[in-house]
PDB file of N, CA, C and O in Angstrom:
ATOM      1  N   UNK A1450     133.375 106.940  98.283  1.00 59.00           N
ATOM      2  CA  UNK A1450     133.139 105.771  99.100  1.00 59.00           C
ATOM      3  C   UNK A1450     132.483 104.691  98.251  1.00 59.00           C
ATOM      4  O   UNK A1450     131.509 104.942  97.555  1.00 59.00           O
ATOM      5  N   UNK A1451     133.015 103.496  98.305  1.00 68.00           N
ATOM      6  CA  UNK A1451     132.424 102.368  97.589  1.00 68.00           C
ATOM      7  C   UNK A1451     131.529 101.591  98.546  1.00 68.00           C
ATOM      8  O   UNK A1451     131.969 101.154  99.591  1.00 68.00           O
ATOM      9  N   UNK A1452     130.285 101.435  98.168  1.00 75.00           N
ATOM     10  CA  UNK A1452     129.329 100.734  99.008  1.00 75.00           C
ATOM     11  C   UNK A1452     129.242  99.283  98.588  1.00 75.00           C
ATOM     12  O   UNK A1452     129.234  98.959  97.412  1.00 75.00           O
ATOM     13  N   UNK A1453     129.158  98.402  99.580  1.00 74.00           N
ATOM     14  CA  UNK A1453     129.033  96.965  99.315  1.00 74.00           C
ATOM     15  C   UNK A1453     127.557  96.609  99.236  1.00 74.00           C
ATOM     16  O   UNK A1453     126.862  96.576 100.243  1.00 74.00           O
ATOM     17  N   UNK A1454     127.077  96.339  98.024  1.00 80.00           N
ATOM     18  CA  UNK A1454     125.670  95.947  97.851  1.00 80.00           C
ATOM     19  C   UNK A1454     125.541  94.453  97.594  1.00 80.00           C
ATOM     20  O   UNK A1454     124.458  93.959  97.354  1.00 80.00           O
ATOM     21  N   UNK A1455     126.667  93.739  97.655  1.00 86.00           N
ATOM     22  CA  UNK A1455     126.629  92.318  97.336  1.00 86.00           C
ATOM     23  C   UNK A1455     126.553  91.410  98.563  1.00 86.00           C
ATOM     24  O   UNK A1455     126.360  90.207  98.416  1.00 86.00           O
ATOM     25  N   UNK A1456     126.704  91.965  99.760  1.00 88.00           N
ATOM     26  CA  UNK A1456     126.641  91.138 100.969  1.00 88.00           C
ATOM     27  C   UNK A1456     125.335  90.346 100.953  1.00 88.00           C
ATOM     28  O   UNK A1456     124.272  90.888 100.671  1.00 88.00           O
ATOM     29  N   UNK A1457     125.421  89.055 101.245  1.00 93.00           N
ATOM     30  CA  UNK A1457     124.235  88.210 101.116  1.00 93.00           C
ATOM     31  C   UNK A1457     123.828  87.578 102.447  1.00 93.00           C
ATOM     32  O   UNK A1457     124.601  87.530 103.400  1.00 93.00           O
ATOM     33  N   UNK A1458     122.583  87.099 102.460  1.00 94.00           N
ATOM     34  CA  UNK A1458     122.011  86.436 103.630  1.00 94.00           C
ATOM     35  C   UNK A1458     121.030  85.389 103.134  1.00 94.00           C
ATOM     36  O   UNK A1458     120.727  85.325 101.941  1.00 94.00           O
ATOM     37  N   UNK A1459     120.539  84.540 104.041  1.00 94.00           N
ATOM     38  CA  UNK A1459     119.555  83.529 103.663  1.00 94.00           C
ATOM     39  C   UNK A1459     118.324  84.231 103.070  1.00 94.00           C
ATOM     40  O   UNK A1459     117.876  85.251 103.596  1.00 94.00           O
ATOM     41  N   UNK A1460     117.779  83.708 101.981  1.00 95.00           N
ATOM     42  CA  UNK A1460     116.694  84.377 101.260  1.00 95.00           C
ATOM     43  C   UNK A1460     115.446  84.627 102.106  1.00 95.00           C
ATOM     44  O   UNK A1460     115.092  83.833 102.975  1.00 95.00           O
ATOM     45  N   UNK A1461     114.798  85.738 101.782  1.00 96.00           N
ATOM     46  CA  UNK A1461     113.481  86.075 102.309  1.00 96.00           C
ATOM     47  C   UNK A1461     112.589  86.303 101.096  1.00 96.00           C
ATOM     48  O   UNK A1461     112.918  87.097 100.220  1.00 96.00           O
ATOM     49  N   UNK A1462     111.489  85.569 101.031  1.00 96.00           N
ATOM     50  CA  UNK A1462     110.538  85.746  99.934  1.00 96.00           C
ATOM     51  C   UNK A1462     109.433  86.669 100.437  1.00 96.00           C
ATOM     52  O   UNK A1462     108.779  86.373 101.438  1.00 96.00           O
ATOM     53  N   UNK A1463     109.251  87.773  99.752  1.00 96.00           N
ATOM     54  CA  UNK A1463     108.233  88.754 100.130  1.00 96.00           C
ATOM     55  C   UNK A1463     107.022  88.582  99.232  1.00 96.00           C
ATOM     56  O   UNK A1463     107.144  88.610  98.008  1.00 96.00           O
ATOM     57  N   UNK A1464     105.859  88.392  99.844  1.00 95.00           N
ATOM     58  CA  UNK A1464     104.607  88.246  99.106  1.00 95.00           C
ATOM     59  C   UNK A1464     103.738  89.438  99.486  1.00 95.00           C
ATOM     60  O   UNK A1464     103.310  89.572 100.637  1.00 95.00           O
ATOM     61  N   UNK A1465     103.485  90.300  98.511  1.00 92.00           N
ATOM     62  CA  UNK A1465     102.707  91.506  98.753  1.00 92.00           C
ATOM     63  C   UNK A1465     101.215  91.203  98.693  1.00 92.00           C
ATOM     64  O   UNK A1465     100.808  90.095  98.346  1.00 92.00           O
ATOM     65  N   UNK A1466     100.385  92.170  99.032  1.00 88.00           N
ATOM     66  CA  UNK A1466      98.938  91.929  99.080  1.00 88.00           C
ATOM     67  C   UNK A1466      98.402  91.417  97.751  1.00 88.00           C
ATOM     68  O   UNK A1466      97.522  90.578  97.724  1.00 88.00           O
ATOM     69  N   UNK A1467      98.931  91.924  96.649  1.00 83.00           N
ATOM     70  CA  UNK A1467      98.631  91.360  95.338  1.00 83.00           C
ATOM     71  C   UNK A1467      99.494  90.105  95.240  1.00 83.00           C
ATOM     72  O   UNK A1467     100.688  90.184  95.020  1.00 83.00           O
ATOM     73  N   UNK A1468      98.905  88.949  95.440  1.00 72.00           N
ATOM     74  CA  UNK A1468      99.663  87.699  95.572  1.00 72.00           C
ATOM     75  C   UNK A1468     100.511  87.361  94.349  1.00 72.00           C
ATOM     76  O   UNK A1468     101.390  86.515  94.411  1.00 72.00           O
ATOM     77  N   UNK A1469     100.253  88.017  93.234  1.00 82.00           N
ATOM     78  CA  UNK A1469     101.074  87.792  92.045  1.00 82.00           C
ATOM     79  C   UNK A1469     102.376  88.591  92.108  1.00 82.00           C
ATOM     80  O   UNK A1469     103.225  88.449  91.242  1.00 82.00           O
ATOM     81  N   UNK A1470     102.503  89.429  93.095  1.00 87.00           N
ATOM     82  CA  UNK A1470     103.683  90.276  93.260  1.00 87.00           C
ATOM     83  C   UNK A1470     104.563  89.697  94.355  1.00 87.00           C
ATOM     84  O   UNK A1470     104.229  89.760  95.535  1.00 87.00           O
ATOM     85  N   UNK A1471     105.682  89.130  93.955  1.00 92.00           N
ATOM     86  CA  UNK A1471     106.616  88.503  94.904  1.00 92.00           C
ATOM     87  C   UNK A1471     108.031  88.938  94.589  1.00 92.00           C
ATOM     88  O   UNK A1471     108.379  89.176  93.440  1.00 92.00           O
ATOM     89  N   UNK A1472     108.843  89.000  95.629  1.00 94.00           N
ATOM     90  CA  UNK A1472     110.262  89.301  95.479  1.00 94.00           C
ATOM     91  C   UNK A1472     111.069  88.345  96.324  1.00 94.00           C
ATOM     92  O   UNK A1472     110.662  88.021  97.442  1.00 94.00           O
ATOM     93  N   UNK A1473     112.200  87.928  95.812  1.00 95.00           N
ATOM     94  CA  UNK A1473     113.146  87.161  96.616  1.00 95.00           C
ATOM     95  C   UNK A1473     114.291  88.109  96.934  1.00 95.00           C
ATOM     96  O   UNK A1473     114.900  88.683  96.030  1.00 95.00           O
ATOM     97  N   UNK A1474     114.546  88.275  98.223  1.00 96.00           N
ATOM     98  CA  UNK A1474     115.581  89.195  98.683  1.00 96.00           C
ATOM     99  C   UNK A1474     116.681  88.364  99.334  1.00 96.00           C
ATOM    100  O   UNK A1474     116.426  87.625 100.285  1.00 96.00           O
ATOM    101  N   UNK A1475     117.906  88.487  98.799  1.00 95.00           N
ATOM    102  CA  UNK A1475     119.019  87.727  99.370  1.00 95.00           C
ATOM    103  C   UNK A1475     120.326  88.502  99.420  1.00 95.00           C
ATOM    104  O   UNK A1475     121.330  87.985  99.866  1.00 95.00           O
ATOM    105  N   UNK A1476     120.309  89.761  98.926  1.00 95.00           N
ATOM    106  CA  UNK A1476     121.494  90.613  99.017  1.00 95.00           C
ATOM    107  C   UNK A1476     121.083  91.993  99.522  1.00 95.00           C
ATOM    108  O   UNK A1476     119.902  92.347  99.492  1.00 95.00           O
ATOM    109  N   UNK A1477     122.068  92.753  99.932  1.00 95.00           N
ATOM    110  CA  UNK A1477     121.788  94.113 100.396  1.00 95.00           C
ATOM    111  C   UNK A1477     121.201  94.943  99.262  1.00 95.00           C
ATOM    112  O   UNK A1477     120.263  95.722  99.470  1.00 95.00           O
ATOM    113  N   UNK A1478     121.720  94.777  98.058  1.00 93.00           N
ATOM    114  CA  UNK A1478     121.193  95.518  96.911  1.00 93.00           C
ATOM    115  C   UNK A1478     119.732  95.201  96.651  1.00 93.00           C
ATOM    116  O   UNK A1478     118.927  96.101  96.390  1.00 93.00           O
ATOM    117  N   UNK A1479     119.373  93.921  96.730  1.00 95.00           N
ATOM    118  CA  UNK A1479     117.975  93.528  96.535  1.00 95.00           C
ATOM    119  C   UNK A1479     117.093  94.065  97.657  1.00 95.00           C
ATOM    120  O   UNK A1479     115.953  94.481  97.421  1.00 95.00           O
ATOM    121  N   UNK A1480     117.613  94.080  98.871  1.00 96.00           N
ATOM    122  CA  UNK A1480     116.852  94.628 100.004  1.00 96.00           C
ATOM    123  C   UNK A1480     116.605  96.119  99.812  1.00 96.00           C
ATOM    124  O   UNK A1480     115.489  96.607 100.016  1.00 96.00           O
ATOM    125  N   UNK A1481     117.643  96.850  99.404  1.00 94.00           N
ATOM    126  CA  UNK A1481     117.497  98.288  99.180  1.00 94.00           C
ATOM    127  C   UNK A1481     116.478  98.559  98.083  1.00 94.00           C
ATOM    128  O   UNK A1481     115.619  99.434  98.219  1.00 94.00           O
ATOM    129  N   UNK A1482     116.541  97.791  96.999  1.00 94.00           N
ATOM    130  CA  UNK A1482     115.581  97.951  95.909  1.00 94.00           C
ATOM    131  C   UNK A1482     114.157  97.680  96.389  1.00 94.00           C
ATOM    132  O   UNK A1482     113.234  98.432  96.071  1.00 94.00           O
ATOM    133  N   UNK A1483     113.972  96.616  97.153  1.00 95.00           N
ATOM    134  CA  UNK A1483     112.633  96.283  97.662  1.00 95.00           C
ATOM    135  C   UNK A1483     112.094  97.406  98.542  1.00 95.00           C
ATOM    136  O   UNK A1483     110.941  97.813  98.406  1.00 95.00           O
ATOM    137  N   UNK A1484     112.931  97.906  99.434  1.00 96.00           N
ATOM    138  CA  UNK A1484     112.493  98.948 100.355  1.00 96.00           C
ATOM    139  C   UNK A1484     112.186 100.262  99.637  1.00 96.00           C
ATOM    140  O   UNK A1484     111.204 100.940  99.955  1.00 96.00           O
ATOM    141  N   UNK A1485     113.020 100.633  98.684  1.00 95.00           N
ATOM    142  CA  UNK A1485     112.863 101.938  98.028  1.00 95.00           C
ATOM    143  C   UNK A1485     111.843 101.928  96.894  1.00 95.00           C
ATOM    144  O   UNK A1485     111.194 102.943  96.652  1.00 95.00           O
ATOM    145  N   UNK A1486     111.665 100.799  96.232  1.00 94.00           N
ATOM    146  CA  UNK A1486     110.810 100.784  95.042  1.00 94.00           C
ATOM    147  C   UNK A1486     109.533  99.970  95.182  1.00 94.00           C
ATOM    148  O   UNK A1486     108.569 100.209  94.471  1.00 94.00           O
ATOM    149  N   UNK A1487     109.525  98.997  96.074  1.00 93.00           N
ATOM    150  CA  UNK A1487     108.398  98.066  96.130  1.00 93.00           C
ATOM    151  C   UNK A1487     107.572  98.145  97.407  1.00 93.00           C
ATOM    152  O   UNK A1487     106.465  97.632  97.448  1.00 93.00           O
ATOM    153  N   UNK A1488     108.115  98.755  98.453  1.00 95.00           N
ATOM    154  CA  UNK A1488     107.472  98.704  99.767  1.00 95.00           C
ATOM    155  C   UNK A1488     106.162  99.472  99.748  1.00 95.00           C
ATOM    156  O   UNK A1488     106.072 100.557  99.189  1.00 95.00           O
ATOM    157  N   UNK A1489     105.110  98.941 100.388  1.00 93.00           N
ATOM    158  CA  UNK A1489     103.790  99.579 100.350  1.00 93.00           C
ATOM    159  C   UNK A1489     103.686 100.869 101.166  1.00 93.00           C
ATOM    160  O   UNK A1489     102.810 101.681 100.910  1.00 93.00           O
ATOM    161  N   UNK A1490     104.559 101.074 102.136  1.00 89.00           N
ATOM    162  CA  UNK A1490     104.521 102.323 102.903  1.00 89.00           C
ATOM    163  C   UNK A1490     105.943 102.670 103.329  1.00 89.00           C
ATOM    164  O   UNK A1490     106.795 101.801 103.468  1.00 89.00           O
ATOM    165  N   UNK A1491     106.156 103.950 103.534  1.00 87.00           N
ATOM    166  CA  UNK A1491     107.514 104.389 103.863  1.00 87.00           C
ATOM    167  C   UNK A1491     107.571 105.212 105.145  1.00 87.00           C
ATOM    168  O   UNK A1491     108.432 106.062 105.303  1.00 87.00           O
ATOM    169  N   UNK A1492     106.660 104.918 106.064  1.00 88.00           N
ATOM    170  CA  UNK A1492     106.646 105.742 107.267  1.00 88.00           C
ATOM    171  C   UNK A1492     106.651 104.962 108.581  1.00 88.00           C
ATOM    172  O   UNK A1492     106.519 105.541 109.633  1.00 88.00           O
ATOM    173  N   UNK A1493     106.845 103.678 108.530  1.00 95.00           N
ATOM    174  CA  UNK A1493     106.856 102.886 109.762  1.00 95.00           C
ATOM    175  C   UNK A1493     108.222 102.875 110.426  1.00 95.00           C
ATOM    176  O   UNK A1493     109.260 103.055 109.771  1.00 95.00           O
ATOM    177  N   UNK A1494     108.234 102.642 111.724  1.00 97.00           N
ATOM    178  CA  UNK A1494     109.497 102.557 112.471  1.00 97.00           C
ATOM    179  C   UNK A1494     110.372 101.410 111.976  1.00 97.00           C
ATOM    180  O   UNK A1494     111.588 101.563 111.832  1.00 97.00           O
ATOM    181  N   UNK A1495     109.766 100.266 111.733  1.00 97.00           N
ATOM    182  CA  UNK A1495     110.536  99.102 111.275  1.00 97.00           C
ATOM    183  C   UNK A1495     111.043  99.311 109.852  1.00 97.00           C
ATOM    184  O   UNK A1495     112.139  98.860 109.510  1.00 97.00           O
ATOM    185  N   UNK A1496     110.251  99.994 109.026  1.00 97.00           N
ATOM    186  CA  UNK A1496     110.709 100.336 107.678  1.00 97.00           C
ATOM    187  C   UNK A1496     111.974 101.184 107.770  1.00 97.00           C
ATOM    188  O   UNK A1496     112.971 100.907 107.097  1.00 97.00           O
ATOM    189  N   UNK A1497     111.939 102.224 108.593  1.00 97.00           N
ATOM    190  CA  UNK A1497     113.102 103.107 108.742  1.00 97.00           C
ATOM    191  C   UNK A1497     114.297 102.351 109.318  1.00 97.00           C
ATOM    192  O   UNK A1497     115.448 102.581 108.909  1.00 97.00           O
ATOM    193  N   UNK A1498     114.039 101.442 110.236  1.00 97.00           N
ATOM    194  CA  UNK A1498     115.128 100.618 110.786  1.00 97.00           C
ATOM    195  C   UNK A1498     115.746  99.737 109.705  1.00 97.00           C
ATOM    196  O   UNK A1498     116.968  99.549 109.671  1.00 97.00           O
ATOM    197  N   UNK A1499     114.925  99.203 108.809  1.00 97.00           N
ATOM    198  CA  UNK A1499     115.435  98.369 107.724  1.00 97.00           C
ATOM    199  C   UNK A1499     116.265  99.196 106.741  1.00 97.00           C
ATOM    200  O   UNK A1499     117.317  98.740 106.268  1.00 97.00           O
ATOM    201  N   UNK A1500     115.826 100.403 106.445  1.00 97.00           N
ATOM    202  CA  UNK A1500     116.602 101.283 105.571  1.00 97.00           C
ATOM    203  C   UNK A1500     117.950 101.589 106.211  1.00 97.00           C
ATOM    204  O   UNK A1500     118.999 101.523 105.555  1.00 97.00           O
ATOM    205  N   UNK A1501     117.939 101.898 107.503  1.00 97.00           N
ATOM    206  CA  UNK A1501     119.196 102.177 108.217  1.00 97.00           C
ATOM    207  C   UNK A1501     120.082 100.933 108.217  1.00 97.00           C
ATOM    208  O   UNK A1501     121.294 101.033 108.029  1.00 97.00           O
ATOM    209  N   UNK A1502     119.502  99.763 108.418  1.00 97.00           N
ATOM    210  CA  UNK A1502     120.278  98.520 108.400  1.00 97.00           C
ATOM    211  C   UNK A1502     120.927  98.314 107.034  1.00 97.00           C
ATOM    212  O   UNK A1502     122.080  97.875 106.951  1.00 97.00           O
ATOM    213  N   UNK A1503     120.217  98.644 105.956  1.00 95.00           N
ATOM    214  CA  UNK A1503     120.806  98.563 104.608  1.00 95.00           C
ATOM    215  C   UNK A1503     122.055  99.431 104.526  1.00 95.00           C
ATOM    216  O   UNK A1503     123.105  98.979 104.070  1.00 95.00           O
ATOM    217  N   UNK A1504     121.919 100.659 104.942  1.00 94.00           N
ATOM    218  CA  UNK A1504     123.064 101.576 104.899  1.00 94.00           C
ATOM    219  C   UNK A1504     124.203 101.084 105.774  1.00 94.00           C
ATOM    220  O   UNK A1504     125.370 101.164 105.386  1.00 94.00           O
ATOM    221  N   UNK A1505     123.865 100.573 106.944  1.00 95.00           N
ATOM    222  CA  UNK A1505     124.898 100.079 107.858  1.00 95.00           C
ATOM    223  C   UNK A1505     125.660  98.901 107.257  1.00 95.00           C
ATOM    224  O   UNK A1505     126.886  98.808 107.391  1.00 95.00           O
ATOM    225  N   UNK A1506     124.950  98.002 106.587  1.00 95.00           N
ATOM    226  CA  UNK A1506     125.629  96.863 105.966  1.00 95.00           C
ATOM    227  C   UNK A1506     126.470  97.338 104.784  1.00 95.00           C
ATOM    228  O   UNK A1506     127.609  96.911 104.606  1.00 95.00           O
ATOM    229  N   UNK A1507     125.939  98.245 103.992  1.00 92.00           N
ATOM    230  CA  UNK A1507     126.675  98.758 102.835  1.00 92.00           C
ATOM    231  C   UNK A1507     127.982  99.445 103.230  1.00 92.00           C
ATOM    232  O   UNK A1507     128.949  99.414 102.482  1.00 92.00           O
ATOM    233  N   UNK A1508     127.985 100.048 104.402  1.00 92.00           N
ATOM    234  CA  UNK A1508     129.181 100.767 104.850  1.00 92.00           C
ATOM    235  C   UNK A1508     130.034  99.948 105.807  1.00 92.00           C
ATOM    236  O   UNK A1508     131.015 100.451 106.347  1.00 92.00           O
ATOM    237  N   UNK A1509     129.642  98.697 106.048  1.00 91.00           N
ATOM    238  CA  UNK A1509     130.445  97.815 106.881  1.00 91.00           C
ATOM    239  C   UNK A1509     130.239  97.976 108.375  1.00 91.00           C
ATOM    240  O   UNK A1509     131.009  97.453 109.171  1.00 91.00           O
ATOM    241  N   UNK A1510     129.175  98.658 108.786  1.00 94.00           N
ATOM    242  CA  UNK A1510     128.908  98.878 110.205  1.00 94.00           C
ATOM    243  C   UNK A1510     128.019  97.809 110.832  1.00 94.00           C
ATOM    244  O   UNK A1510     127.821  97.803 112.037  1.00 94.00           O
ATOM    245  N   UNK A1511     127.443  96.935 109.995  1.00 94.00           N
ATOM    246  CA  UNK A1511     126.550  95.884 110.505  1.00 94.00           C
ATOM    247  C   UNK A1511     126.681  94.663 109.606  1.00 94.00           C
ATOM    248  O   UNK A1511     127.164  94.752 108.476  1.00 94.00           O
ATOM    249  N   UNK A1512     126.206  93.534 110.115  1.00 94.00           N
ATOM    250  CA  UNK A1512     126.227  92.294 109.351  1.00 94.00           C
ATOM    251  C   UNK A1512     124.949  92.102 108.559  1.00 94.00           C
ATOM    252  O   UNK A1512     123.896  92.642 108.904  1.00 94.00           O
ATOM    253  N   UNK A1513     125.045  91.304 107.507  1.00 94.00           N
ATOM    254  CA  UNK A1513     123.896  91.049 106.637  1.00 94.00           C
ATOM    255  C   UNK A1513     122.744  90.377 107.379  1.00 94.00           C
ATOM    256  O   UNK A1513     121.578  90.608 107.058  1.00 94.00           O
ATOM    257  N   UNK A1514     123.044  89.568 108.389  1.00 94.00           N
ATOM    258  CA  UNK A1514     121.968  88.911 109.146  1.00 94.00           C
ATOM    259  C   UNK A1514     121.117  89.920 109.914  1.00 94.00           C
ATOM    260  O   UNK A1514     119.922  89.702 110.119  1.00 94.00           O
ATOM    261  N   UNK A1515     121.721  91.027 110.332  1.00 97.00           N
ATOM    262  CA  UNK A1515     120.955  92.087 110.997  1.00 97.00           C
ATOM    263  C   UNK A1515     119.959  92.709 110.024  1.00 97.00           C
ATOM    264  O   UNK A1515     118.825  93.019 110.392  1.00 97.00           O
ATOM    265  N   UNK A1516     120.383  92.888 108.783  1.00 96.00           N
ATOM    266  CA  UNK A1516     119.482  93.426 107.759  1.00 96.00           C
ATOM    267  C   UNK A1516     118.352  92.450 107.489  1.00 96.00           C
ATOM    268  O   UNK A1516     117.193  92.852 107.384  1.00 96.00           O
ATOM    269  N   UNK A1517     118.659  91.173 107.395  1.00 96.00           N
ATOM    270  CA  UNK A1517     117.623  90.156 107.158  1.00 96.00           C
ATOM    271  C   UNK A1517     116.548  90.235 108.229  1.00 96.00           C
ATOM    272  O   UNK A1517     115.349  90.234 107.933  1.00 96.00           O
ATOM    273  N   UNK A1518     116.961  90.318 109.479  1.00 97.00           N
ATOM    274  CA  UNK A1518     115.999  90.411 110.583  1.00 97.00           C
ATOM    275  C   UNK A1518     115.173  91.700 110.478  1.00 97.00           C
ATOM    276  O   UNK A1518     113.962  91.698 110.728  1.00 97.00           O
ATOM    277  N   UNK A1519     115.816  92.795 110.078  1.00 98.00           N
ATOM    278  CA  UNK A1519     115.112  94.078 109.945  1.00 98.00           C
ATOM    279  C   UNK A1519     114.082  94.021 108.817  1.00 98.00           C
ATOM    280  O   UNK A1519     112.980  94.573 108.948  1.00 98.00           O
ATOM    281  N   UNK A1520     114.418  93.352 107.717  1.00 97.00           N
ATOM    282  CA  UNK A1520     113.470  93.198 106.598  1.00 97.00           C
ATOM    283  C   UNK A1520     112.244  92.408 107.048  1.00 97.00           C
ATOM    284  O   UNK A1520     111.106  92.761 106.726  1.00 97.00           O
ATOM    285  N   UNK A1521     112.458  91.361 107.817  1.00 97.00           N
ATOM    286  CA  UNK A1521     111.346  90.535 108.299  1.00 97.00           C
ATOM    287  C   UNK A1521     110.440  91.353 109.225  1.00 97.00           C
ATOM    288  O   UNK A1521     109.214  91.295 109.116  1.00 97.00           O
ATOM    289  N   UNK A1522     111.036  92.139 110.117  1.00 98.00           N
ATOM    290  CA  UNK A1522     110.224  92.994 111.007  1.00 98.00           C
ATOM    291  C   UNK A1522     109.460  94.055 110.211  1.00 98.00           C
ATOM    292  O   UNK A1522     108.281  94.318 110.478  1.00 98.00           O
ATOM    293  N   UNK A1523     110.112  94.658 109.227  1.00 98.00           N
ATOM    294  CA  UNK A1523     109.463  95.685 108.403  1.00 98.00           C
ATOM    295  C   UNK A1523     108.320  95.082 107.585  1.00 98.00           C
ATOM    296  O   UNK A1523     107.273  95.720 107.410  1.00 98.00           O
ATOM    297  N   UNK A1524     108.508  93.866 107.100  1.00 97.00           N
ATOM    298  CA  UNK A1524     107.444  93.196 106.354  1.00 97.00           C
ATOM    299  C   UNK A1524     106.230  92.966 107.245  1.00 97.00           C
ATOM    300  O   UNK A1524     105.091  93.237 106.840  1.00 97.00           O
ATOM    301  N   UNK A1525     106.468  92.502 108.464  1.00 96.00           N
ATOM    302  CA  UNK A1525     105.375  92.289 109.409  1.00 96.00           C
ATOM    303  C   UNK A1525     104.620  93.595 109.657  1.00 96.00           C
ATOM    304  O   UNK A1525     103.397  93.627 109.637  1.00 96.00           O
ATOM    305  N   UNK A1526     105.355  94.666 109.855  1.00 97.00           N
ATOM    306  CA  UNK A1526     104.752  95.976 110.099  1.00 97.00           C
ATOM    307  C   UNK A1526     103.883  96.426 108.920  1.00 97.00           C
ATOM    308  O   UNK A1526     102.823  97.016 109.115  1.00 97.00           O
ATOM    309  N   UNK A1527     104.335  96.139 107.692  1.00 95.00           N
ATOM    310  CA  UNK A1527     103.651  96.620 106.487  1.00 95.00           C
ATOM    311  C   UNK A1527     102.579  95.662 105.972  1.00 95.00           C
ATOM    312  O   UNK A1527     101.932  95.939 104.969  1.00 95.00           O
ATOM    313  N   UNK A1528     102.404  94.517 106.634  1.00 95.00           N
ATOM    314  CA  UNK A1528     101.418  93.555 106.171  1.00 95.00           C
ATOM    315  C   UNK A1528     101.877  92.765 104.954  1.00 95.00           C
ATOM    316  O   UNK A1528     101.067  92.249 104.197  1.00 95.00           O
ATOM    317  N   UNK A1529     103.187  92.670 104.784  1.00 95.00           N
ATOM    318  CA  UNK A1529     103.777  91.891 103.696  1.00 95.00           C
ATOM    319  C   UNK A1529     104.186  90.541 104.279  1.00 95.00           C
ATOM    320  O   UNK A1529     104.837  90.478 105.318  1.00 95.00           O
ATOM    321  N   UNK A1530     103.783  89.470 103.627  1.00 94.00           N
ATOM    322  CA  UNK A1530     104.168  88.144 104.104  1.00 94.00           C
ATOM    323  C   UNK A1530     105.632  87.898 103.785  1.00 94.00           C
ATOM    324  O   UNK A1530     106.075  88.108 102.655  1.00 94.00           O
ATOM    325  N   UNK A1531     106.377  87.477 104.794  1.00 96.00           N
ATOM    326  CA  UNK A1531     107.801  87.167 104.616  1.00 96.00           C
ATOM    327  C   UNK A1531     107.992  85.673 104.851  1.00 96.00           C
ATOM    328  O   UNK A1531     107.824  85.186 105.967  1.00 96.00           O
ATOM    329  N   UNK A1532     108.322  84.960 103.797  1.00 95.00           N
ATOM    330  CA  UNK A1532     108.630  83.540 103.904  1.00 95.00           C
ATOM    331  C   UNK A1532     110.137  83.415 104.017  1.00 95.00           C
ATOM    332  O   UNK A1532     110.869  83.924 103.160  1.00 95.00           O
ATOM    333  N   UNK A1533     110.574  82.760 105.069  1.00 91.00           N
ATOM    334  CA  UNK A1533     112.006  82.684 105.295  1.00 91.00           C
ATOM    335  C   UNK A1533     112.533  81.304 104.952  1.00 91.00           C
ATOM    336  O   UNK A1533     111.860  80.297 105.125  1.00 91.00           O
ATOM    337  N   UNK A1534     113.753  81.309 104.474  1.00 74.00           N
ATOM    338  CA  UNK A1534     114.438  80.081 104.090  1.00 74.00           C
ATOM    339  C   UNK A1534     115.761  80.080 104.845  1.00 74.00           C
ATOM    340  O   UNK A1534     116.506  81.061 104.821  1.00 74.00           O
ATOM    341  N   UNK A1535     116.042  78.984 105.519  1.00 72.00           N
ATOM    342  CA  UNK A1535     117.324  78.856 106.208  1.00 72.00           C
ATOM    343  C   UNK A1535     118.119  77.735 105.571  1.00 72.00           C
ATOM    344  O   UNK A1535     117.572  76.691 105.239  1.00 72.00           O
ATOM    345  N   UNK A1536     119.396  77.957 105.416  1.00 66.00           N
ATOM    346  CA  UNK A1536     120.280  76.926 104.863  1.00 66.00           C
ATOM    347  C   UNK A1536     121.040  76.254 105.970  1.00 66.00           C
ATOM    348  O   UNK A1536     121.438  76.782 106.902  1.00 66.00           O
TER     349      UNK A1536
END
């Protein structure tokens, strides 16, 4: 199975508690990397929903905008500031 990690959405800038640590997330691949490697906790409901949304977008079961919304909710849950940009 080939997974689509290039699906994109309007950028979300994540600012972690260490203010020098920031990520710009605009593709499914970047979202997956942020969730798996950078996220401060891995046990929240919104975190798990965001991980599932990543998989759903990669397999074509959901749209990238659904993942964007899930990332924003997961950031709120984890105390990560999410700055959103709309085009």
